[in-house]
Amino acid sequence: MKKRILITGGAGFIGSHVVKLFVEKYPEYSIVNLDALTYAGNLENLKEVEGAPNYQFEKVDIQDAEALDAVFSKHKITDVIHLAAESHVDRSISDPLAFVKTNVIGTVNLLNAAKKAWGEELDQHLFYHVSTDEVYGSLHDGGFFLETTPYDPQSPYSASKAASDHFVRAYANTYKMKTVISNCSNNYGPNHFPEKLIPLCINNIKNMRPLPVYGKGENVRDWLFVKDHARAIDTVFHKGKPGETYNIGGFNEWKNIDIVRLLCKKMDEKLGREPGTSEQLITFVKDRAGHDLRYAIDATKIQKELSWEPSLQFEEGIDLTIDWYLQNQDWLDHVTSGSYQDYYREHYES
Ligand code: NAD
Ligand code: TYD
């Protein structure tokens, strides 16, 4: 059966890299990108594939169950890779309900649409849910997140993603839907919306604006280049065992303050500034409420069982990322105009 894959959230940061990888690598598949184009969705992320014969776009909100049914029947969808979500922890703290609506209800709507469309042949189709390591909570005493680590979400964002993961597993158990889940650590790279730490700092360093570091900057994240995550999603989609979970990570832990300093150093070099110029922009600000201390992934299972591993060293990926932002001023101008200004003022200046 020819694969006609529905990728949700394909106009966002990670989704756009997944769409581009699938459209370019698998001309024999049909790829349907479904996205509501919220503040985080941007068709400019997909310029490379917009005219491709195996690519189509549907502007649909996953909160709209009827519209989802229509997309499944119009495109005879055979498989789903689900990335659409509200994704920013800070926004989840000020508006948790938006995260319930999209991440929980939206995911259940999508599961229902798939179940209805695939009927008696559920075992011939795959529902792949893309999730986060934040569902495991916060590490305080060393150690790593394993696939068997109990869920312990701490923010409204991670609680909503944990709920959606549980629903996917419940559909596998109850209705025998063929599902797979991956939980990945923090991504960085081109097309990352500048509300998240790395692109926000790149944009602010460029414009000589303050770099807001929450608390003391001691919190630790594991970082993975977005194209390596897209490669992992390709691997799990094609080789993952149904019913399984795969942790995806970069084997690359950094304290926030060290990342911000690295960005300052590299951008001083690239912009021809005196060494130390950008570091003066670092500003310690009020900590995030309930700020998770450390995320660290043990990605041995995907490495051993599916032969995936990150291809880029962090400093190499950071160079590529900074260069992309410096070369794509139009993209930055578009995404930082309008509502971004309001968000920034409300979150950082009030
Ligand atoms: P993003 O915020 O950049 O993009 C989300 C996309 O989903 C946008 O294109 C947006 O328009 C779309 N969307 C939002 N609400 C929608 C709705 N109701 N209906 C349809 N489309 C909607 O997010 P991202 O960083 O690309 O993350 C993608 C997925 O990967 C999410 O599920 C996220 O939880 C997961 N994830 C992200 C990271 C990370 O570091 N960014 C790490 C692990 C997992
Ligand atoms: P973020 O990029 O929002 O990802 P997540 O919260 O999903 O890990 O934040 C990464 C880390 O950077 C996190 O510990 C919070 C911190 N941070 C700041 O210190 N300042 C900021 O302005 C932002 C957005 C994040």
CSV table of C-alpha atoms and ligand atoms in Angstrom, one decimal:
chain,number,residue,atom,x,y,z
A,1,MET,CA,0.0,0.0,0.0
A,2,LYS,CA,1.4,3.4,-0.9
A,3,LYS,CA,2.0,5.5,2.2
A,4,ARG,CA,0.0,8.7,2.5
A,5,ILE,CA,1.4,10.2,5.7
A,6,LEU,CA,-0.3,12.9,7.7
A,7,ILE,CA,2.3,15.0,9.5
A,8,THR,CA,0.7,17.4,12.0
A,9,GLY,CA,2.5,20.6,13.2
A,10,GLY,CA,4.6,20.5,10.0
A,11,ALA,CA,4.8,24.3,9.8
A,12,GLY,CA,6.5,24.5,13.2
A,13,PHE,CA,10.1,24.2,14.2
A,14,ILE,CA,10.7,20.5,14.4
A,15,GLY,CA,7.7,19.6,12.1
A,16,SER,CA,9.1,21.6,9.2
A,17,HIS,CA,12.4,19.7,9.3
A,18,VAL,CA,10.5,16.4,9.5
A,19,VAL,CA,8.3,17.4,6.5
A,20,LYS,CA,11.3,18.4,4.4
A,21,LEU,CA,13.2,15.2,5.2
A,22,PHE,CA,10.2,13.0,4.3
A,23,VAL,CA,9.2,14.9,1.1
A,24,GLU,CA,12.8,14.9,-0.2
A,25,LYS,CA,13.9,11.4,0.9
A,26,TYR,CA,10.7,9.5,0.0
A,27,PRO,CA,9.3,10.8,-3.3
A,28,GLU,CA,7.1,7.6,-3.4
A,29,TYR,CA,5.1,8.7,-0.3
A,30,SER,CA,2.4,11.4,-0.2
A,31,ILE,CA,3.0,13.8,2.6
A,32,VAL,CA,0.1,15.9,3.9
A,33,ASN,CA,1.1,18.6,6.3
A,34,LEU,CA,-1.7,19.6,8.7
A,35,ASP,CA,-1.2,22.7,10.7
A,36,ALA,CA,-3.4,25.5,12.2
A,37,LEU,CA,-0.6,28.1,11.7
A,38,THR,CA,-0.7,29.5,15.2
A,39,TYR,CA,1.9,32.1,16.2
A,40,ALA,CA,4.5,29.2,16.0
A,41,GLY,CA,3.6,27.9,12.6
A,42,ASN,CA,5.1,29.5,9.5
A,43,LEU,CA,4.9,28.5,5.9
A,44,GLU,CA,8.2,30.2,5.2
A,45,ASN,CA,9.8,27.2,7.0
A,46,LEU,CA,8.7,25.1,4.1
A,47,LYS,CA,9.8,27.1,1.0
A,48,GLU,CA,12.0,24.2,-0.2
A,49,VAL,CA,9.1,21.8,-0.6
A,50,GLU,CA,6.1,23.9,-1.4
A,51,GLY,CA,5.9,22.9,-5.1
A,52,ALA,CA,6.9,19.3,-4.6
A,53,PRO,CA,4.5,16.8,-6.3
A,54,ASN,CA,4.3,14.6,-3.2
A,55,TYR,CA,3.5,17.4,-0.8
A,56,GLN,CA,0.2,19.1,0.2
A,57,PHE,CA,-0.8,21.5,3.0
A,58,GLU,CA,-4.0,21.6,5.0
A,59,LYS,CA,-4.7,24.5,7.4
A,60,VAL,CA,-6.7,22.7,10.0
A,61,ASP,CA,-6.9,23.0,13.8
A,62,ILE,CA,-6.7,19.6,15.6
A,63,GLN,CA,-9.4,20.9,18.0
A,64,ASP,CA,-11.8,20.6,15.0
A,65,ALA,CA,-12.8,16.9,14.9
A,66,GLU,CA,-15.0,17.2,11.8
A,67,ALA,CA,-12.2,18.9,9.8
A,68,LEU,CA,-9.8,16.0,10.8
A,69,ASP,CA,-12.3,13.4,9.5
A,70,ALA,CA,-12.5,15.3,6.2
A,71,VAL,CA,-8.7,15.3,5.9
A,72,PHE,CA,-8.4,11.6,6.5
A,73,SER,CA,-11.1,10.8,4.0
A,74,LYS,CA,-9.9,13.3,1.3
A,75,HIS,CA,-6.3,12.1,1.4
A,76,LYS,CA,-6.9,8.5,2.4
A,77,ILE,CA,-4.3,8.8,5.1
A,78,THR,CA,-2.4,5.6,5.9
A,79,ASP,CA,-0.2,6.8,8.8
A,80,VAL,CA,0.2,9.7,11.2
A,81,ILE,CA,3.3,11.5,12.6
A,82,HIS,CA,1.8,13.8,15.2
A,83,LEU,CA,3.8,16.9,16.2
A,84,ALA,CA,1.2,19.6,16.5
A,85,ALA,CA,1.3,21.1,20.0
A,86,GLU,CA,1.5,24.2,22.1
A,87,SER,CA,5.2,23.8,23.0
A,88,HIS,CA,6.4,26.7,25.2
A,89,VAL,CA,6.6,26.1,29.0
A,90,ASP,CA,6.4,29.8,29.9
A,91,ARG,CA,3.2,30.2,27.8
A,92,SER,CA,1.8,27.1,29.6
A,93,ILE,CA,2.3,28.8,32.9
A,94,SER,CA,0.2,31.8,31.9
A,95,ASP,CA,-2.5,29.9,29.9
A,96,PRO,CA,-2.7,26.2,30.8
A,97,LEU,CA,-6.0,25.6,29.2
A,98,ALA,CA,-4.7,26.4,25.7
A,99,PHE,CA,-2.3,23.4,26.3
A,100,VAL,CA,-5.2,21.1,27.4
A,101,LYS,CA,-7.2,22.1,24.3
A,102,THR,CA,-4.5,21.5,21.7
A,103,ASN,CA,-2.2,18.9,23.4
A,104,VAL,CA,-4.8,16.7,25.1
A,105,ILE,CA,-8.1,17.3,23.3
A,106,GLY,CA,-6.4,17.8,19.9
A,107,THR,CA,-4.5,14.5,20.3
A,108,VAL,CA,-7.6,12.6,21.3
A,109,ASN,CA,-9.5,14.1,18.3
A,110,LEU,CA,-6.6,12.9,16.0
A,111,LEU,CA,-6.7,9.4,17.6
A,112,ASN,CA,-10.4,9.3,17.0
A,113,ALA,CA,-10.1,10.4,13.4
A,114,ALA,CA,-7.5,7.8,12.7
A,115,LYS,CA,-9.5,5.1,14.5
A,116,LYS,CA,-12.6,5.9,12.5
A,117,ALA,CA,-10.8,6.1,9.1
A,118,TRP,CA,-8.8,2.9,9.6
A,119,GLY,CA,-11.8,0.9,10.9
A,120,GLU,CA,-11.1,-2.9,11.1
A,121,GLU,CA,-7.6,-2.5,9.7
A,122,LEU,CA,-6.0,-0.6,12.6
A,123,ASP,CA,-3.1,-3.1,12.6
A,124,GLN,CA,-2.1,-2.0,9.1
A,125,HIS,CA,-1.5,1.7,10.0
A,126,LEU,CA,0.8,3.5,12.4
A,127,PHE,CA,0.1,6.4,14.7
A,128,TYR,CA,3.4,7.9,15.8
A,129,HIS,CA,3.2,10.4,18.6
A,130,VAL,CA,6.2,12.8,19.1
A,131,SER,CA,6.7,13.8,22.7
A,132,THR,CA,9.1,15.3,25.1
A,133,ASP,CA,11.5,14.1,27.9
A,134,GLU,CA,9.8,16.7,30.2
A,135,VAL,CA,7.1,14.1,31.0
A,136,TYR,CA,9.6,12.4,33.3
A,137,GLY,CA,9.9,15.5,35.5
A,138,SER,CA,13.0,17.0,36.9
A,139,LEU,CA,16.3,15.2,37.9
A,140,HIS,CA,17.8,16.4,41.2
A,141,ASP,CA,20.3,13.7,42.2
A,142,GLY,CA,22.1,12.7,39.1
A,143,GLY,CA,20.9,9.8,36.8
A,144,PHE,CA,19.1,9.8,33.5
A,145,PHE,CA,15.6,9.4,32.1
A,146,LEU,CA,15.0,5.9,30.8
A,147,GLU,CA,12.0,4.7,28.8
A,148,THR,CA,10.9,3.0,32.1
A,149,THR,CA,11.2,6.1,34.2
A,150,PRO,CA,7.8,6.8,35.8
A,151,TYR,CA,6.0,9.9,34.5
A,152,ASP,CA,6.2,12.9,36.9
A,153,PRO,CA,5.4,16.1,34.8
A,154,GLN,CA,5.9,19.3,36.7
A,155,SER,CA,4.7,22.1,34.3
A,156,PRO,CA,1.3,22.6,32.6
A,157,TYR,CA,3.1,21.9,29.3
A,158,SER,CA,4.7,18.6,30.4
A,159,ALA,CA,1.4,17.6,32.2
A,160,SER,CA,-0.5,18.1,28.9
A,161,LYS,CA,2.1,16.2,26.9
A,162,ALA,CA,2.1,13.4,29.5
A,163,ALA,CA,-1.7,13.2,29.3
A,164,SER,CA,-1.5,12.9,25.5
A,165,ASP,CA,1.2,10.1,25.7
A,166,HIS,CA,-1.2,8.3,28.1
A,167,PHE,CA,-4.1,8.6,25.7
A,168,VAL,CA,-2.0,7.2,22.8
A,169,ARG,CA,-1.0,4.2,25.0
A,170,ALA,CA,-4.6,3.8,26.1
A,171,TYR,CA,-5.7,3.6,22.4
A,172,ALA,CA,-3.0,1.0,21.7
A,173,ASN,CA,-4.2,-1.1,24.7
A,174,THR,CA,-7.9,-0.7,24.3
A,175,TYR,CA,-8.5,-0.6,20.6
A,176,LYS,CA,-5.3,-2.3,19.5
A,177,MET,CA,-4.2,0.7,17.5
A,178,LYS,CA,-0.6,0.4,16.3
A,179,THR,CA,1.3,3.2,18.0
A,180,VAL,CA,4.8,4.3,18.8
A,181,ILE,CA,6.0,7.2,21.0
A,182,SER,CA,9.3,9.0,21.2
A,183,ASN,CA,10.4,11.4,24.0
A,184,CYS,CA,13.1,13.8,22.9
A,185,SER,CA,15.3,16.3,24.8
A,186,ASN,CA,15.6,20.0,23.9
A,187,ASN,CA,16.1,20.7,20.2
A,188,TYR,CA,17.9,23.7,18.6
A,189,GLY,CA,18.7,24.7,15.1
A,190,PRO,CA,17.3,26.8,12.1
A,191,ASN,CA,13.6,27.9,12.2
A,192,HIS,CA,13.4,27.8,16.0
A,193,PHE,CA,10.9,30.4,17.2
A,194,PRO,CA,12.8,33.1,19.3
A,195,GLU,CA,10.7,32.6,22.4
A,196,LYS,CA,13.0,29.6,23.4
A,197,LEU,CA,16.4,30.1,25.0
A,198,ILE,CA,18.9,29.7,22.1
A,199,PRO,CA,17.1,31.6,19.3
A,200,LEU,CA,16.0,34.3,21.8
A,201,CYS,CA,19.6,34.9,22.8
A,202,ILE,CA,20.9,34.8,19.3
A,203,ASN,CA,18.3,37.5,18.3
A,204,ASN,CA,19.0,39.6,21.4
A,205,ILE,CA,22.8,39.4,21.0
A,206,LYS,CA,22.5,40.5,17.4
A,207,ASN,CA,20.4,43.5,18.5
A,208,MET,CA,22.5,44.2,21.6
A,209,ARG,CA,19.4,43.6,23.9
A,210,PRO,CA,19.6,42.1,27.4
A,211,LEU,CA,19.9,38.3,27.7
A,212,PRO,CA,17.4,37.2,30.3
A,213,VAL,CA,18.7,34.2,32.3
A,214,TYR,CA,16.2,32.7,34.7
A,215,GLY,CA,17.4,32.3,38.3
A,216,LYS,CA,21.2,31.6,38.5
A,217,GLY,CA,21.4,29.9,35.1
A,218,GLU,CA,22.3,26.6,36.8
A,219,ASN,CA,19.5,24.6,35.2
A,220,VAL,CA,20.7,21.8,32.9
A,221,ARG,CA,19.2,20.7,29.6
A,222,ASP,CA,20.3,18.1,27.1
A,223,TRP,CA,20.5,19.6,23.5
A,224,LEU,CA,20.0,17.9,20.2
A,225,PHE,CA,20.3,19.5,16.7
A,226,VAL,CA,16.8,19.5,15.1
A,227,LYS,CA,17.9,17.7,11.9
A,228,ASP,CA,19.2,14.8,14.1
A,229,HIS,CA,15.8,14.7,15.8
A,230,ALA,CA,14.1,14.6,12.3
A,231,ARG,CA,16.5,11.7,11.4
A,232,ALA,CA,15.5,9.9,14.6
A,233,ILE,CA,11.8,10.4,13.8
A,234,ASP,CA,12.4,8.8,10.3
A,235,THR,CA,14.2,5.9,12.0
A,236,VAL,CA,11.5,5.3,14.6
A,237,PHE,CA,8.7,5.6,12.0
A,238,HIS,CA,10.3,3.0,9.8
A,239,LYS,CA,12.1,0.7,12.3
A,240,GLY,CA,10.4,1.3,15.7
A,241,LYS,CA,8.5,-1.6,17.2
A,242,PRO,CA,4.8,-0.9,17.6
A,243,GLY,CA,3.8,-0.3,21.2
A,244,GLU,CA,7.3,0.8,22.2
A,245,THR,CA,8.7,4.1,23.5
A,246,TYR,CA,12.1,5.5,22.4
A,247,ASN,CA,14.0,8.2,24.2
A,248,ILE,CA,15.9,10.5,21.9
A,249,GLY,CA,18.7,12.7,23.2
A,250,GLY,CA,22.0,14.4,22.3
A,251,PHE,CA,24.3,13.0,25.0
A,252,ASN,CA,25.0,16.7,25.5
A,253,GLU,CA,24.2,18.4,28.8
A,254,TRP,CA,24.7,22.1,29.3
A,255,LYS,CA,23.9,24.6,32.1
A,256,ASN,CA,21.9,27.5,30.7
A,257,ILE,CA,24.5,30.1,31.7
A,258,ASP,CA,27.3,28.2,29.8
A,259,ILE,CA,25.2,28.1,26.7
A,260,VAL,CA,24.5,31.8,26.8
A,261,ARG,CA,28.2,32.5,27.3
A,262,LEU,CA,29.1,30.2,24.4
A,263,LEU,CA,26.6,32.1,22.2
A,264,CYS,CA,28.1,35.4,23.3
A,265,LYS,CA,31.6,34.3,22.5
A,266,LYS,CA,30.8,32.9,19.1
A,267,MET,CA,28.7,35.9,18.1
A,268,ASP,CA,31.4,38.4,19.1
A,269,GLU,CA,33.7,36.5,16.8
A,270,LYS,CA,31.2,36.3,13.9
A,271,LEU,CA,30.1,39.9,14.2
A,272,GLY,CA,33.6,41.3,14.6
A,273,ARG,CA,32.9,42.6,18.1
A,274,GLU,CA,35.5,43.1,20.9
A,275,PRO,CA,35.7,39.8,23.0
A,276,GLY,CA,33.5,40.2,26.0
A,277,THR,CA,31.1,42.7,24.4
A,278,SER,CA,28.0,40.4,24.3
A,279,GLU,CA,28.5,38.9,27.8
A,280,GLN,CA,27.8,42.3,29.2
A,281,LEU,CA,24.2,41.8,28.1
A,282,ILE,CA,23.6,38.8,30.4
A,283,THR,CA,20.9,39.7,32.9
A,284,PHE,CA,19.8,37.4,35.7
A,285,VAL,CA,16.0,37.7,36.0
A,286,LYS,CA,13.3,36.2,38.2
A,287,ASP,CA,13.2,32.4,38.0
A,288,ARG,CA,10.5,30.5,36.1
A,289,ALA,CA,7.8,29.2,38.4
A,290,GLY,CA,8.4,25.6,39.2
A,291,HIS,CA,11.6,25.6,37.0
A,292,ASP,CA,12.7,22.0,36.3
A,293,LEU,CA,16.4,21.7,37.4
A,294,ARG,CA,17.8,19.1,35.0
A,295,TYR,CA,16.7,17.0,32.1
A,296,ALA,CA,19.1,14.2,30.9
A,297,ILE,CA,18.2,11.4,28.5
A,298,ASP,CA,19.6,8.0,28.2
A,299,ALA,CA,19.2,7.3,24.5
A,300,THR,CA,20.9,3.9,24.6
A,301,LYS,CA,17.8,2.0,23.5
A,302,ILE,CA,17.4,3.8,20.1
A,303,GLN,CA,21.1,3.8,19.6
A,304,LYS,CA,21.4,0.0,20.2
A,305,GLU,CA,18.1,-1.3,18.8
A,306,LEU,CA,17.6,1.1,15.8
A,307,SER,CA,21.2,2.2,15.1
A,308,TRP,CA,20.5,6.0,15.5
A,309,GLU,CA,22.9,8.4,17.0
A,310,PRO,CA,23.4,12.2,16.7
A,311,SER,CA,25.5,13.2,13.8
A,312,LEU,CA,26.6,16.7,14.8
A,313,GLN,CA,28.8,17.9,17.7
A,314,PHE,CA,27.1,20.7,19.7
A,315,GLU,CA,29.6,23.5,18.8
A,316,GLU,CA,29.3,22.6,15.1
A,317,GLY,CA,25.4,22.7,15.4
A,318,ILE,CA,25.6,26.0,17.2
A,319,ASP,CA,27.8,27.5,14.5
A,320,LEU,CA,25.3,26.3,11.8
A,321,THR,CA,22.4,27.7,13.9
A,322,ILE,CA,24.0,31.2,14.5
A,323,ASP,CA,24.9,31.4,10.8
A,324,TRP,CA,21.4,30.5,9.7
A,325,TYR,CA,19.9,33.3,11.9
A,326,LEU,CA,22.5,35.8,10.6
A,327,GLN,CA,21.6,34.9,7.0
A,328,ASN,CA,17.9,34.9,7.5
A,329,GLN,CA,17.1,38.3,8.8
A,330,ASP,CA,13.8,38.4,6.8
A,331,TRP,CA,12.5,35.3,8.6
A,332,LEU,CA,13.5,36.8,12.0
A,333,ASP,CA,11.8,40.2,11.1
A,334,HIS,CA,8.6,38.4,10.2
A,335,VAL,CA,8.4,36.3,13.3
A,336,THR,CA,9.4,39.0,15.7
A,337,SER,CA,6.9,41.6,14.5
A,338,GLY,CA,3.4,41.9,15.7
A,339,SER,CA,2.3,39.6,18.5
A,340,TYR,CA,5.9,38.6,19.4
A,341,GLN,CA,6.4,42.2,20.6
A,342,ASP,CA,3.4,42.0,22.9
A,343,TYR,CA,4.5,38.6,24.2
A,344,TYR,CA,8.0,39.9,24.9
A,345,ARG,CA,6.8,43.0,26.7
A,346,GLU,CA,4.4,41.1,28.8
A,347,HIS,CA,6.8,38.3,29.7
A,348,TYR,CA,10.1,40.1,30.2
A,349,GLU,CA,9.3,43.8,30.8
A,350,SER,CA,6.2,43.9,33.0
B,1,NAD,P1,6.4,24.6,17.6
B,1,NAD,O1,5.7,25.4,18.7
B,1,NAD,O2,7.6,25.2,16.9
B,1,NAD,O3,5.4,24.1,16.5
B,1,NAD,C1,4.2,23.6,16.8
B,1,NAD,C2,3.4,23.6,15.5
B,1,NAD,O4,2.1,23.1,15.8
B,1,NAD,C3,3.1,25.0,14.9
B,1,NAD,O5,3.3,24.9,13.5
B,1,NAD,C4,1.7,25.3,15.2
B,1,NAD,O6,1.1,26.1,14.2
B,1,NAD,C5,1.1,23.9,15.2
B,1,NAD,N1,-0.1,23.9,16.1
B,1,NAD,C6,-0.3,24.3,17.4
B,1,NAD,N2,-1.5,24.2,17.8
B,1,NAD,C7,-2.2,23.5,16.8
B,1,NAD,C8,-3.5,23.1,16.6
B,1,NAD,N3,-4.4,23.2,17.6
B,1,NAD,N4,-3.9,22.4,15.5
B,1,NAD,C9,-2.9,22.3,14.5
B,1,NAD,N5,-1.7,22.7,14.6
B,1,NAD,C10,-1.3,23.3,15.7
B,1,NAD,O7,6.8,23.2,18.3
B,1,NAD,P2,8.1,22.3,18.1
B,1,NAD,O8,9.2,22.8,19.0
B,1,NAD,O9,8.4,22.2,16.7
B,1,NAD,O10,7.6,20.9,18.7
B,1,NAD,C11,6.9,20.0,17.9
B,1,NAD,C12,6.6,18.8,18.7
B,1,NAD,O11,7.7,18.2,19.3
B,1,NAD,C13,5.6,19.1,19.9
B,1,NAD,O12,4.7,18.1,20.1
B,1,NAD,C14,6.6,19.2,21.1
B,1,NAD,O13,5.9,18.8,22.3
B,1,NAD,C15,7.6,18.1,20.7
B,1,NAD,N6,9.0,18.3,21.3
B,1,NAD,C16,9.6,19.5,21.2
B,1,NAD,C17,10.9,19.7,21.6
B,1,NAD,C18,11.7,21.0,21.5
B,1,NAD,O14,12.8,21.1,22.0
B,1,NAD,N7,11.2,22.0,20.8
B,1,NAD,C19,11.5,18.6,22.2
B,1,NAD,C20,10.8,17.4,22.4
B,1,NAD,C21,9.6,17.3,21.8
B,2,TYD,P1,13.3,26.7,26.8
B,2,TYD,O1,14.1,27.0,25.6
B,2,TYD,O2,12.1,27.5,27.1
B,2,TYD,O3,13.0,25.2,26.8
B,2,TYD,P2,12.4,24.2,28.0
B,2,TYD,O4,11.8,25.1,29.1
B,2,TYD,O5,11.4,23.4,27.3
B,2,TYD,O6,13.6,23.4,28.5
B,2,TYD,O7,14.3,26.9,28.1
B,2,TYD,C1,15.5,26.3,28.2
B,2,TYD,C2,16.1,26.6,29.5
B,2,TYD,O8,16.5,28.0,29.5
B,2,TYD,C3,15.2,26.5,30.7
B,2,TYD,O9,15.9,26.0,31.8
B,2,TYD,C4,14.7,27.9,30.9
B,2,TYD,C5,15.8,28.8,30.5
B,2,TYD,N1,15.4,30.1,29.9
B,2,TYD,C6,16.0,31.2,30.4
B,2,TYD,O10,16.9,31.2,31.3
B,2,TYD,N2,15.7,32.4,29.9
B,2,TYD,C7,14.7,32.6,28.9
B,2,TYD,O11,14.4,33.7,28.5
B,2,TYD,C8,14.1,31.4,28.4
B,2,TYD,C9,13.1,31.4,27.3
B,2,TYD,C10,14.5,30.1,28.9
